[in-house]
Amino acid sequence: MKALTRSVIWRYAIGQLGWPILSGLVSSWLVYFYQPAQAELANGMPLFIPQGRVVFGLLTIIGLVGALGRLFDAVTDPLVGNLSDNCKSPLGRRVPFLRRSALPFGVSTLLIFCAPIQKISAINTVWLFVFVLLYYFLLTCYYTPYTSLIAELAKSQKEKLALSTCISLTFILGTAISYLAPAVWTAFMSHGMERIFAMRLTFGIFCALAVALMLVPAYTLNEKDYVQDCGQNPEQAGMLSSLAKTFSNKDFRFFIGQDVIYWFALTMFQTGLPFFVTALLKLPETYATIMFVGLTAASLIFYLPVNVLAKKFGKKKIVLAAFAFFLADFLFTGLCGERLAIPTIAQAAIIVFAAAFPMAAFGILPQAMVADIAQAETAATGQNRSGMFFAARTFAFKLGQSAAMLAFASLATIWTSTGGGYRIVAIVSSICCAIGGAILIFYNEKRVMSGLLVGAA
């Protein structure tokens, strides 16, 4: 096997610069696009689907579409994980999926925002439903095989943390790029372009960039030159059998439990950020871009400390501390606004800087924790199920995101005139961080790491 050089690590990490742009467009701007606030309607934003809680009097269309898309993933995540584990292509088990899914993934993301009827219509609802499902399926086809390579490329804890750190950096940069969208479409509008066309052109540019980046690891890495199988056989069980074996791992169940809660809280907060800016802080919508770019820059400060602290105290303790920081930050956001005796610009800065450390910690460590569990399981059983472990983790984050979009779309409609619904969103996110931390306490990191030592021996 060839050495895992810095060049290899960064070529791999560039793929994670691409797909978060697409994910960020959907998680940050889908609700904003299809369920706009009054300020956006006043600025010329049209409506494409029925508004309000029109499904059984409880759910919004956009919330239901997002939730159904995630339920669809309940089948596709383990399916793709199992197909990847059993793939016998000459290119390897993961690379074929990266090559075939990148372009369709980008196209489906763009089409989500291209509803064909320029007014409220059932056709737009069906269109949205179809392309959201396709988006989630193609996200799985790329993301699950891609992240499975972490457990296979890394030959030591040092390499594992290096890989996790680099893809965390590219993930947050990719997500930050998606937050530049308002600045881009505002620039187009300043030259006389219609708002909806300016937004779609912006999304198209970002999608093309994302696809180009996702294709870098797919075509520049020879998987078989670097993947270390350690003499282990790939998983040959059926999907259900492999999934059952994966969830029979007690520590993985605790990890997944806290991961679902984390993604629920984070997605609620990310989806709400543009609304926190305009409805609570009373700042222009472009401040959402400024805040996220600031968060990106601030979180970079903590990348080295997170690595150092994780080596000294273990990954679990650092993630628990990150939950505590997010809890406080989200709670503060729920209380922010003119009622606080602090300038709104200062409040925005507090929200950004309080989230910097937890963003760095959650960006780096969970990926490495899944790789730890997968490698320990491989050492114990003699079979490589990395694809299924990361597929389950993929399902966890998409399940959390789905529930968050469903909850956000409903909660945000409460007390719309005062922005009370957005405050509830932030406070619920804070409570979820407390729950996620409580679940993580039961994860036995010492047992997992001892399994790795046995495998190494």
CSV table of C-alpha atoms in Angstrom, one decimal:
chain,number,residue,atom,x,y,z
A,1,MET,CA,0.0,0.0,0.0
A,2,LYS,CA,1.2,3.5,-0.8
A,3,ALA,CA,1.7,6.0,2.0
A,4,LEU,CA,-1.1,8.4,2.9
A,5,THR,CA,0.6,11.6,1.9
A,6,ARG,CA,-0.6,15.2,2.5
A,7,SER,CA,-1.4,15.4,-1.2
A,8,VAL,CA,-3.7,12.3,-1.0
A,9,ILE,CA,-5.4,13.7,2.1
A,10,TRP,CA,-6.2,17.0,0.5
A,11,ARG,CA,-7.3,15.5,-2.8
A,12,TYR,CA,-9.7,13.3,-0.8
A,13,ALA,CA,-10.8,16.3,1.3
A,14,ILE,CA,-11.7,18.4,-1.7
A,15,GLY,CA,-14.7,16.1,-2.3
A,16,GLN,CA,-16.0,17.3,1.1
A,17,LEU,CA,-15.7,20.9,-0.1
A,18,GLY,CA,-18.2,20.0,-2.9
A,19,TRP,CA,-21.2,18.2,-1.5
A,20,PRO,CA,-21.7,20.5,1.6
A,21,ILE,CA,-22.3,23.3,-0.9
A,22,LEU,CA,-25.3,21.3,-2.2
A,23,SER,CA,-26.4,20.3,1.3
A,24,GLY,CA,-26.0,23.9,2.5
A,25,LEU,CA,-28.2,25.2,-0.3
A,26,VAL,CA,-31.0,22.8,0.7
A,27,SER,CA,-30.7,23.1,4.5
A,28,SER,CA,-30.3,26.9,4.5
A,29,TRP,CA,-32.4,28.1,1.7
A,30,LEU,CA,-35.1,25.5,0.9
A,31,VAL,CA,-37.5,26.8,3.6
A,32,TYR,CA,-36.5,30.4,2.9
A,33,PHE,CA,-37.3,29.8,-0.8
A,34,TYR,CA,-40.6,28.0,-0.5
A,35,GLN,CA,-41.9,29.5,2.8
A,36,PRO,CA,-40.6,33.1,2.8
A,37,ALA,CA,-41.2,35.5,5.6
A,38,GLN,CA,-43.2,38.7,5.2
A,39,ALA,CA,-40.0,40.7,4.6
A,40,GLU,CA,-39.1,38.5,1.6
A,41,LEU,CA,-42.6,38.6,0.2
A,42,ALA,CA,-42.4,42.4,0.3
A,43,ASN,CA,-39.1,42.3,-1.6
A,44,GLY,CA,-40.8,40.5,-4.5
A,45,MET,CA,-40.4,36.8,-3.5
A,46,PRO,CA,-43.3,34.8,-5.2
A,47,LEU,CA,-45.1,31.9,-3.6
A,48,PHE,CA,-45.0,28.4,-5.3
A,49,ILE,CA,-46.7,26.1,-2.8
A,50,PRO,CA,-49.6,26.4,-0.3
A,51,GLN,CA,-48.4,28.2,2.9
A,52,GLY,CA,-49.2,27.6,6.5
A,53,ARG,CA,-50.1,24.3,8.3
A,54,VAL,CA,-52.3,22.9,5.5
A,55,VAL,CA,-51.6,19.2,6.0
A,56,PHE,CA,-54.1,17.8,8.7
A,57,GLY,CA,-54.0,21.3,10.2
A,58,LEU,CA,-50.6,20.5,11.7
A,59,LEU,CA,-47.9,20.3,9.0
A,60,THR,CA,-46.7,22.6,6.3
A,61,ILE,CA,-46.1,21.4,2.8
A,62,ILE,CA,-42.4,22.2,2.9
A,63,GLY,CA,-42.0,20.4,6.3
A,64,LEU,CA,-43.8,17.3,5.0
A,65,VAL,CA,-41.8,17.1,1.8
A,66,GLY,CA,-38.6,17.3,3.8
A,67,ALA,CA,-39.7,14.7,6.3
A,68,LEU,CA,-40.8,12.2,3.6
A,69,GLY,CA,-37.5,12.7,1.9
A,70,ARG,CA,-35.7,11.6,5.0
A,71,LEU,CA,-38.0,8.6,5.5
A,72,PHE,CA,-37.1,7.6,1.9
A,73,ASP,CA,-33.5,7.5,3.2
A,74,ALA,CA,-34.4,4.9,5.7
A,75,VAL,CA,-34.2,2.4,2.8
A,76,THR,CA,-31.6,4.0,0.6
A,77,ASP,CA,-28.9,4.6,3.3
A,78,PRO,CA,-28.4,0.9,4.3
A,79,LEU,CA,-29.0,-0.1,0.7
A,80,VAL,CA,-26.2,2.0,-0.6
A,81,GLY,CA,-23.9,1.1,2.3
A,82,ASN,CA,-24.4,-2.6,1.6
A,83,LEU,CA,-24.0,-2.2,-2.1
A,84,SER,CA,-20.7,-0.3,-1.5
A,85,ASP,CA,-19.4,-2.9,0.9
A,86,ASN,CA,-20.1,-5.6,-1.6
A,87,CYS,CA,-18.9,-3.7,-4.7
A,88,LYS,CA,-16.3,-5.7,-6.7
A,89,SER,CA,-15.4,-3.1,-9.3
A,90,PRO,CA,-11.8,-2.9,-10.5
A,91,LEU,CA,-11.9,0.7,-9.3
A,92,GLY,CA,-12.6,-0.3,-5.8
A,93,ARG,CA,-15.6,-0.3,-3.5
A,94,ARG,CA,-16.2,3.4,-3.1
A,95,VAL,CA,-14.8,5.3,-6.1
A,96,PRO,CA,-17.4,4.0,-8.6
A,97,PHE,CA,-20.2,5.5,-6.5
A,98,LEU,CA,-18.4,8.9,-6.4
A,99,ARG,CA,-18.0,9.0,-10.1
A,100,ARG,CA,-21.6,8.1,-11.0
A,101,SER,CA,-23.5,10.2,-8.5
A,102,ALA,CA,-21.7,13.6,-8.5
A,103,LEU,CA,-23.3,15.1,-11.6
A,104,PRO,CA,-26.8,13.9,-11.0
A,105,PHE,CA,-26.5,15.0,-7.4
A,106,GLY,CA,-25.7,18.6,-8.5
A,107,VAL,CA,-28.5,18.7,-11.1
A,108,SER,CA,-31.1,17.4,-8.8
A,109,THR,CA,-30.2,20.1,-6.2
A,110,LEU,CA,-30.6,22.8,-8.7
A,111,LEU,CA,-34.0,21.5,-9.9
A,112,ILE,CA,-35.4,21.6,-6.4
A,113,PHE,CA,-35.4,25.4,-6.8
A,114,CYS,CA,-36.8,25.4,-10.3
A,115,ALA,CA,-40.5,24.8,-9.8
A,116,PRO,CA,-42.1,25.2,-13.2
A,117,ILE,CA,-45.3,27.2,-12.4
A,118,GLN,CA,-44.7,30.8,-11.2
A,119,LYS,CA,-47.5,30.8,-8.7
A,120,ILE,CA,-49.0,28.5,-6.1
A,121,SER,CA,-49.7,25.2,-7.8
A,122,ALA,CA,-50.1,21.5,-7.0
A,123,ILE,CA,-47.6,20.8,-9.9
A,124,ASN,CA,-45.0,22.7,-7.9
A,125,THR,CA,-45.7,20.6,-4.9
A,126,VAL,CA,-45.2,17.3,-6.8
A,127,TRP,CA,-42.1,18.7,-8.5
A,128,LEU,CA,-40.6,19.6,-5.1
A,129,PHE,CA,-41.4,16.2,-3.7
A,130,VAL,CA,-39.8,14.3,-6.6
A,131,PHE,CA,-36.6,16.3,-6.7
A,132,VAL,CA,-36.2,16.3,-2.9
A,133,LEU,CA,-36.4,12.5,-2.9
A,134,LEU,CA,-33.9,12.3,-5.8
A,135,TYR,CA,-31.6,14.8,-4.0
A,136,TYR,CA,-31.5,12.7,-0.8
A,137,PHE,CA,-30.9,9.5,-2.7
A,138,LEU,CA,-28.0,10.9,-4.6
A,139,LEU,CA,-26.6,12.5,-1.5
A,140,THR,CA,-26.5,9.0,0.0
A,141,CYS,CA,-24.8,7.6,-3.1
A,142,TYR,CA,-22.0,10.0,-2.8
A,143,TYR,CA,-21.7,10.7,0.9
A,144,THR,CA,-21.8,7.1,2.3
A,145,PRO,CA,-19.1,5.6,0.1
A,146,TYR,CA,-17.0,8.8,0.5
A,147,THR,CA,-17.0,8.8,4.3
A,148,SER,CA,-16.5,5.0,4.4
A,149,LEU,CA,-13.0,5.7,3.0
A,150,ILE,CA,-12.0,7.4,6.3
A,151,ALA,CA,-11.8,4.0,8.1
A,152,GLU,CA,-10.0,2.4,5.2
A,153,LEU,CA,-7.5,5.1,4.3
A,154,ALA,CA,-6.3,5.9,7.8
A,155,LYS,CA,-3.7,3.5,9.2
A,156,SER,CA,-3.3,5.2,12.6
A,157,GLN,CA,-5.1,7.5,15.0
A,158,LYS,CA,-2.9,10.4,13.8
A,159,GLU,CA,-3.9,9.8,10.2
A,160,LYS,CA,-7.6,9.4,11.2
A,161,LEU,CA,-7.5,12.8,13.0
A,162,ALA,CA,-5.7,14.3,10.1
A,163,LEU,CA,-8.3,13.1,7.6
A,164,SER,CA,-11.2,14.1,9.9
A,165,THR,CA,-9.7,17.6,10.4
A,166,CYS,CA,-9.2,18.2,6.7
A,167,ILE,CA,-12.7,17.1,5.7
A,168,SER,CA,-14.1,19.1,8.6
A,169,LEU,CA,-12.3,22.2,7.3
A,170,THR,CA,-13.6,21.6,3.7
A,171,PHE,CA,-17.1,20.8,5.1
A,172,ILE,CA,-17.4,24.1,6.9
A,173,LEU,CA,-15.9,26.0,4.0
A,174,GLY,CA,-18.3,24.3,1.6
A,175,THR,CA,-21.2,25.2,3.9
A,176,ALA,CA,-19.9,28.7,4.2
A,177,ILE,CA,-19.9,29.0,0.4
A,178,SER,CA,-23.6,28.1,0.4
A,179,TYR,CA,-24.2,31.0,2.8
A,180,LEU,CA,-22.7,33.4,0.3
A,181,ALA,CA,-25.8,32.8,-1.9
A,182,PRO,CA,-27.7,36.0,-0.7
A,183,ALA,CA,-24.7,38.2,-1.5
A,184,VAL,CA,-24.5,36.7,-5.0
A,185,TRP,CA,-28.2,37.0,-5.9
A,186,THR,CA,-28.3,40.5,-4.3
A,187,ALA,CA,-25.5,41.5,-6.6
A,188,PHE,CA,-27.4,40.2,-9.6
A,189,MET,CA,-30.5,42.0,-8.5
A,190,SER,CA,-28.6,45.2,-8.2
A,191,HIS,CA,-28.0,45.0,-11.9
A,192,GLY,CA,-31.7,44.8,-12.7
A,193,MET,CA,-32.2,41.0,-12.6
A,194,GLU,CA,-35.5,39.7,-11.4
A,195,ARG,CA,-35.2,38.2,-7.9
A,196,ILE,CA,-36.3,34.6,-8.6
A,197,PHE,CA,-34.1,34.4,-11.7
A,198,ALA,CA,-31.2,35.8,-9.7
A,199,MET,CA,-31.6,33.2,-7.0
A,200,ARG,CA,-31.8,30.3,-9.5
A,201,LEU,CA,-28.8,31.6,-11.4
A,202,THR,CA,-26.9,31.7,-8.1
A,203,PHE,CA,-27.9,28.2,-7.2
A,204,GLY,CA,-26.9,27.0,-10.6
A,205,ILE,CA,-23.4,28.5,-10.3
A,206,PHE,CA,-22.9,27.0,-6.9
A,207,CYS,CA,-24.2,23.5,-8.0
A,208,ALA,CA,-21.7,23.5,-11.0
A,209,LEU,CA,-18.8,24.4,-8.6
A,210,ALA,CA,-19.9,21.6,-6.2
A,211,VAL,CA,-19.9,19.0,-8.9
A,212,ALA,CA,-16.5,19.9,-10.1
A,213,LEU,CA,-15.1,19.6,-6.6
A,214,MET,CA,-16.8,16.3,-5.9
A,215,LEU,CA,-15.2,14.8,-9.0
A,216,VAL,CA,-11.7,15.6,-7.8
A,217,PRO,CA,-11.3,12.5,-5.4
A,218,ALA,CA,-13.3,10.4,-7.8
A,219,TYR,CA,-10.8,10.8,-10.6
A,220,THR,CA,-7.5,11.6,-8.9
A,221,LEU,CA,-7.4,8.8,-6.3
A,222,ASN,CA,-6.7,5.2,-7.1
A,223,GLU,CA,-8.6,3.6,-4.2
A,224,LYS,CA,-6.7,0.3,-4.3
A,225,ASP,CA,-3.4,2.1,-3.9
A,226,TYR,CA,-4.3,3.4,-0.4
A,227,VAL,CA,-7.1,1.3,1.1
A,228,GLN,CA,-5.8,-1.0,3.8
A,229,ASP,CA,-8.0,-4.1,4.2
A,230,CYS,CA,-5.6,-5.7,6.7
A,231,GLY,CA,-6.4,-9.1,5.2
A,232,GLN,CA,-10.1,-8.7,6.1
A,233,ASN,CA,-12.9,-9.8,3.8
A,234,PRO,CA,-15.5,-7.4,2.6
A,235,GLU,CA,-19.0,-7.9,4.1
A,236,GLN,CA,-21.0,-10.4,2.1
A,237,ALA,CA,-24.2,-10.4,4.1
A,238,GLY,CA,-27.5,-9.1,2.8
A,239,MET,CA,-28.6,-5.5,3.6
A,240,LEU,CA,-30.9,-6.4,6.6
A,241,SER,CA,-28.4,-8.8,8.1
A,242,SER,CA,-25.5,-6.4,7.8
A,243,LEU,CA,-27.7,-3.6,9.2
A,244,ALA,CA,-28.7,-5.7,12.2
A,245,LYS,CA,-25.0,-6.6,12.9
A,246,THR,CA,-24.1,-2.9,12.7
A,247,PHE,CA,-26.7,-1.9,15.2
A,248,SER,CA,-25.9,-4.8,17.5
A,249,ASN,CA,-22.8,-2.7,18.5
A,250,LYS,CA,-23.9,-1.1,21.8
A,251,ASP,CA,-21.5,1.9,21.6
A,252,PHE,CA,-22.6,2.6,18.0
A,253,ARG,CA,-26.2,2.8,19.1
A,254,PHE,CA,-25.3,5.4,21.7
A,255,PHE,CA,-23.3,7.3,19.2
A,256,ILE,CA,-26.2,7.3,16.7
A,257,GLY,CA,-28.6,8.5,19.4
A,258,GLN,CA,-26.6,11.6,20.2
A,259,ASP,CA,-25.8,12.2,16.5
A,260,VAL,CA,-29.5,12.3,15.5
A,261,ILE,CA,-30.2,14.8,18.3
A,262,TYR,CA,-27.1,16.9,17.3
A,263,TRP,CA,-28.2,17.2,13.6
A,264,PHE,CA,-31.7,18.0,14.7
A,265,ALA,CA,-30.5,20.9,16.8
A,266,LEU,CA,-27.9,22.2,14.3
A,267,THR,CA,-30.3,22.0,11.3
A,268,MET,CA,-33.0,23.8,13.2
A,269,PHE,CA,-30.5,26.5,14.1
A,270,GLN,CA,-29.0,26.8,10.6
A,271,THR,CA,-32.4,26.9,8.9
A,272,GLY,CA,-33.5,29.6,11.3
A,273,LEU,CA,-30.4,31.7,11.1
A,274,PRO,CA,-31.6,34.0,8.2
A,275,PHE,CA,-34.8,34.5,10.2
A,276,PHE,CA,-33.0,35.1,13.4
A,277,VAL,CA,-31.1,37.9,11.6
A,278,THR,CA,-34.1,39.6,10.0
A,279,ALA,CA,-36.9,38.9,12.5
A,280,LEU,CA,-35.1,38.9,15.9
A,281,LEU,CA,-32.0,41.1,15.4
A,282,LYS,CA,-33.7,43.3,12.8
A,283,LEU,CA,-30.6,43.2,10.5
A,284,PRO,CA,-30.5,42.9,6.7
A,285,GLU,CA,-30.6,39.4,5.3
A,286,THR,CA,-27.0,39.7,4.0
A,287,TYR,CA,-25.9,39.6,7.7
A,288,ALA,CA,-26.6,35.9,7.6
A,289,THR,CA,-23.8,35.5,5.2
A,290,ILE,CA,-21.5,37.7,7.3
A,291,MET,CA,-22.3,35.7,10.4
A,292,PHE,CA,-21.6,32.4,8.9
A,293,VAL,CA,-18.4,33.5,7.2
A,294,GLY,CA,-17.4,34.9,10.6
A,295,LEU,CA,-18.3,31.6,12.2
A,296,THR,CA,-16.1,29.8,9.7
A,297,ALA,CA,-13.2,32.0,10.4
A,298,ALA,CA,-13.6,31.8,14.1
A,299,SER,CA,-13.9,28.0,14.2
A,300,LEU,CA,-10.6,27.7,12.3
A,301,ILE,CA,-8.9,29.0,15.4
A,302,PHE,CA,-10.0,25.9,17.3
A,303,TYR,CA,-9.0,23.2,14.9
A,304,LEU,CA,-5.5,22.7,16.4
A,305,PRO,CA,-6.8,23.0,20.0
A,306,VAL,CA,-9.5,20.4,19.3
A,307,ASN,CA,-6.9,17.9,17.9
A,308,VAL,CA,-4.6,18.5,20.9
A,309,LEU,CA,-7.4,18.2,23.4
A,310,ALA,CA,-8.9,15.1,21.8
A,311,LYS,CA,-5.5,13.3,22.0
A,312,LYS,CA,-5.1,14.3,25.6
A,313,PHE,CA,-8.7,13.8,27.0
A,314,GLY,CA,-10.4,11.7,24.3
A,315,LYS,CA,-12.9,12.5,21.7
A,316,LYS,CA,-16.0,11.9,23.9
A,317,LYS,CA,-15.1,14.6,26.5
A,318,ILE,CA,-14.5,17.2,23.9
A,319,VAL,CA,-17.8,16.5,22.1
A,320,LEU,CA,-19.6,16.8,25.5
A,321,ALA,CA,-18.0,20.2,26.0
A,322,ALA,CA,-19.1,21.2,22.5
A,323,PHE,CA,-22.7,20.2,23.4
A,324,ALA,CA,-22.5,22.5,26.4
A,325,PHE,CA,-21.3,25.5,24.3
A,326,PHE,CA,-24.1,25.0,21.7
A,327,LEU,CA,-26.7,24.7,24.5
A,328,ALA,CA,-25.7,28.1,25.9
A,329,ASP,CA,-25.4,29.7,22.4
A,330,PHE,CA,-28.8,28.5,21.2
A,331,LEU,CA,-30.4,29.6,24.4
A,332,PHE,CA,-28.9,33.1,24.0
A,333,THR,CA,-30.2,33.3,20.4
A,334,GLY,CA,-33.7,32.5,21.6
A,335,LEU,CA,-33.5,35.5,24.0
A,336,CYS,CA,-31.8,37.9,21.6
A,337,GLY,CA,-33.2,41.0,20.1
A,338,GLU,CA,-34.1,44.5,21.1
A,339,ARG,CA,-35.2,43.4,24.6
A,340,LEU,CA,-31.5,42.8,25.6
A,341,ALA,CA,-29.5,45.8,26.7
A,342,ILE,CA,-26.8,44.9,24.1
A,343,PRO,CA,-26.5,46.3,20.6
A,344,THR,CA,-27.8,43.9,18.0
A,345,ILE,CA,-24.5,43.8,16.2
A,346,ALA,CA,-22.8,42.7,19.4
A,347,GLN,CA,-25.5,40.0,19.9
A,348,ALA,CA,-24.7,38.7,16.4
A,349,ALA,CA,-21.0,38.6,17.3
A,350,ILE,CA,-21.7,36.7,20.5
A,351,ILE,CA,-23.8,34.1,18.6
A,352,VAL,CA,-21.0,33.6,16.1
A,353,PHE,CA,-18.1,33.3,18.5
A,354,ALA,CA,-19.9,31.1,21.1
A,355,ALA,CA,-20.5,28.6,18.3
A,356,ALA,CA,-16.9,28.5,17.0
A,357,PHE,CA,-15.5,25.9,19.3
A,358,PRO,CA,-18.4,23.4,19.1
A,359,MET,CA,-18.5,23.8,15.3
A,360,ALA,CA,-14.8,22.8,15.1
A,361,ALA,CA,-15.3,19.9,17.6
A,362,PHE,CA,-18.4,18.5,15.8
A,363,GLY,CA,-16.8,19.0,12.5
A,364,ILE,CA,-13.7,16.9,13.3
A,365,LEU,CA,-14.5,14.3,16.0
A,366,PRO,CA,-17.7,12.4,15.1
A,367,GLN,CA,-16.3,11.2,11.8
A,368,ALA,CA,-13.2,9.8,13.6
A,369,MET,CA,-15.5,8.2,16.3
A,370,VAL,CA,-17.4,6.3,13.6
A,371,ALA,CA,-14.1,5.2,12.0
A,372,ASP,CA,-12.9,4.0,15.5
A,373,ILE,CA,-16.1,1.9,15.9
A,374,ALA,CA,-15.9,0.5,12.4
A,375,GLN,CA,-12.3,-0.5,12.7
A,376,ALA,CA,-12.8,-2.0,16.2
A,377,GLU,CA,-15.7,-4.1,14.7
A,378,THR,CA,-13.6,-5.2,11.8
A,379,ALA,CA,-10.8,-6.3,14.2
A,380,ALA,CA,-13.3,-8.2,16.3
A,381,THR,CA,-15.3,-9.9,13.5
A,382,GLY,CA,-12.8,-10.1,10.5
A,383,GLN,CA,-15.3,-8.5,8.2
A,384,ASN,CA,-15.3,-4.9,6.8
A,385,ARG,CA,-18.6,-3.2,7.2
A,386,SER,CA,-17.3,0.4,7.1
A,387,GLY,CA,-19.9,1.2,4.4
A,388,MET,CA,-22.8,0.1,6.6
A,389,PHE,CA,-21.5,2.0,9.7
A,390,PHE,CA,-21.2,5.2,7.7
A,391,ALA,CA,-24.5,4.5,6.0
A,392,ALA,CA,-26.1,4.3,9.4
A,393,ARG,CA,-24.4,7.6,10.4
A,394,THR,CA,-25.6,9.1,7.1
A,395,PHE,CA,-29.2,8.1,7.9
A,396,ALA,CA,-28.8,9.5,11.4
A,397,PHE,CA,-27.8,13.0,10.3
A,398,LYS,CA,-30.5,13.0,7.6
A,399,LEU,CA,-33.1,11.8,10.0
A,400,GLY,CA,-32.1,14.6,12.4
A,401,GLN,CA,-32.2,17.1,9.5
A,402,SER,CA,-35.6,15.8,8.3
A,403,ALA,CA,-37.2,16.1,11.7
A,404,ALA,CA,-35.7,19.5,12.1
A,405,MET,CA,-37.1,20.8,8.9
A,406,LEU,CA,-40.5,19.4,9.8
A,407,ALA,CA,-40.4,21.0,13.2
A,408,PHE,CA,-39.0,24.3,12.1
A,409,ALA,CA,-41.6,24.8,9.4
A,410,SER,CA,-44.3,24.3,12.0
A,411,LEU,CA,-42.8,26.1,14.9
A,412,ALA,CA,-41.9,29.1,12.8
A,413,THR,CA,-45.6,29.8,12.1
A,414,ILE,CA,-46.3,30.4,15.8
A,415,TRP,CA,-46.6,34.2,16.6
A,416,THR,CA,-45.2,35.2,13.3
A,417,SER,CA,-46.0,38.9,13.9
A,418,THR,CA,-43.6,39.0,16.9
A,419,GLY,CA,-41.1,36.4,15.7
A,420,GLY,CA,-42.0,34.2,18.7
A,421,GLY,CA,-41.8,31.0,16.6
A,422,TYR,CA,-38.1,31.7,15.8
A,423,ARG,CA,-37.4,32.1,19.5
A,424,ILE,CA,-39.0,28.7,20.2
A,425,VAL,CA,-36.9,27.2,17.5
A,426,ALA,CA,-33.7,28.4,19.1
A,427,ILE,CA,-34.8,27.3,22.6
A,428,VAL,CA,-35.8,23.8,21.4
A,429,SER,CA,-32.4,23.5,19.7
A,430,SER,CA,-30.8,24.4,23.1
A,431,ILE,CA,-32.8,21.7,24.9
A,432,CYS,CA,-31.8,19.1,22.3
A,433,CYS,CA,-28.2,19.8,23.0
A,434,ALA,CA,-28.7,18.9,26.6
A,435,ILE,CA,-30.4,15.6,25.5
A,436,GLY,CA,-27.7,14.8,23.1
A,437,GLY,CA,-25.0,15.3,25.7
A,438,ALA,CA,-26.9,13.1,28.1
A,439,ILE,CA,-27.0,10.2,25.6
A,440,LEU,CA,-23.3,10.6,24.7
A,441,ILE,CA,-22.4,10.0,28.4
A,442,PHE,CA,-23.2,6.3,27.9
A,443,TYR,CA,-20.8,5.9,24.9
A,444,ASN,CA,-17.9,3.8,26.2
A,445,GLU,CA,-14.9,5.2,24.4
A,446,LYS,CA,-12.4,3.1,26.4
A,447,ARG,CA,-14.0,-0.1,25.2
A,448,VAL,CA,-13.9,1.0,21.6
A,449,MET,CA,-10.2,2.1,21.8
A,450,SER,CA,-9.2,-1.2,23.5
A,451,GLY,CA,-10.8,-3.0,20.5
A,452,LEU,CA,-8.6,-1.0,18.2
A,453,LEU,CA,-5.5,-2.0,20.2
A,454,VAL,CA,-6.4,-5.6,20.1
A,455,GLY,CA,-6.9,-5.3,16.3
A,456,ALA,CA,-3.5,-3.6,16.0
A,457,ALA,CA,-1.8,-6.4,18.0
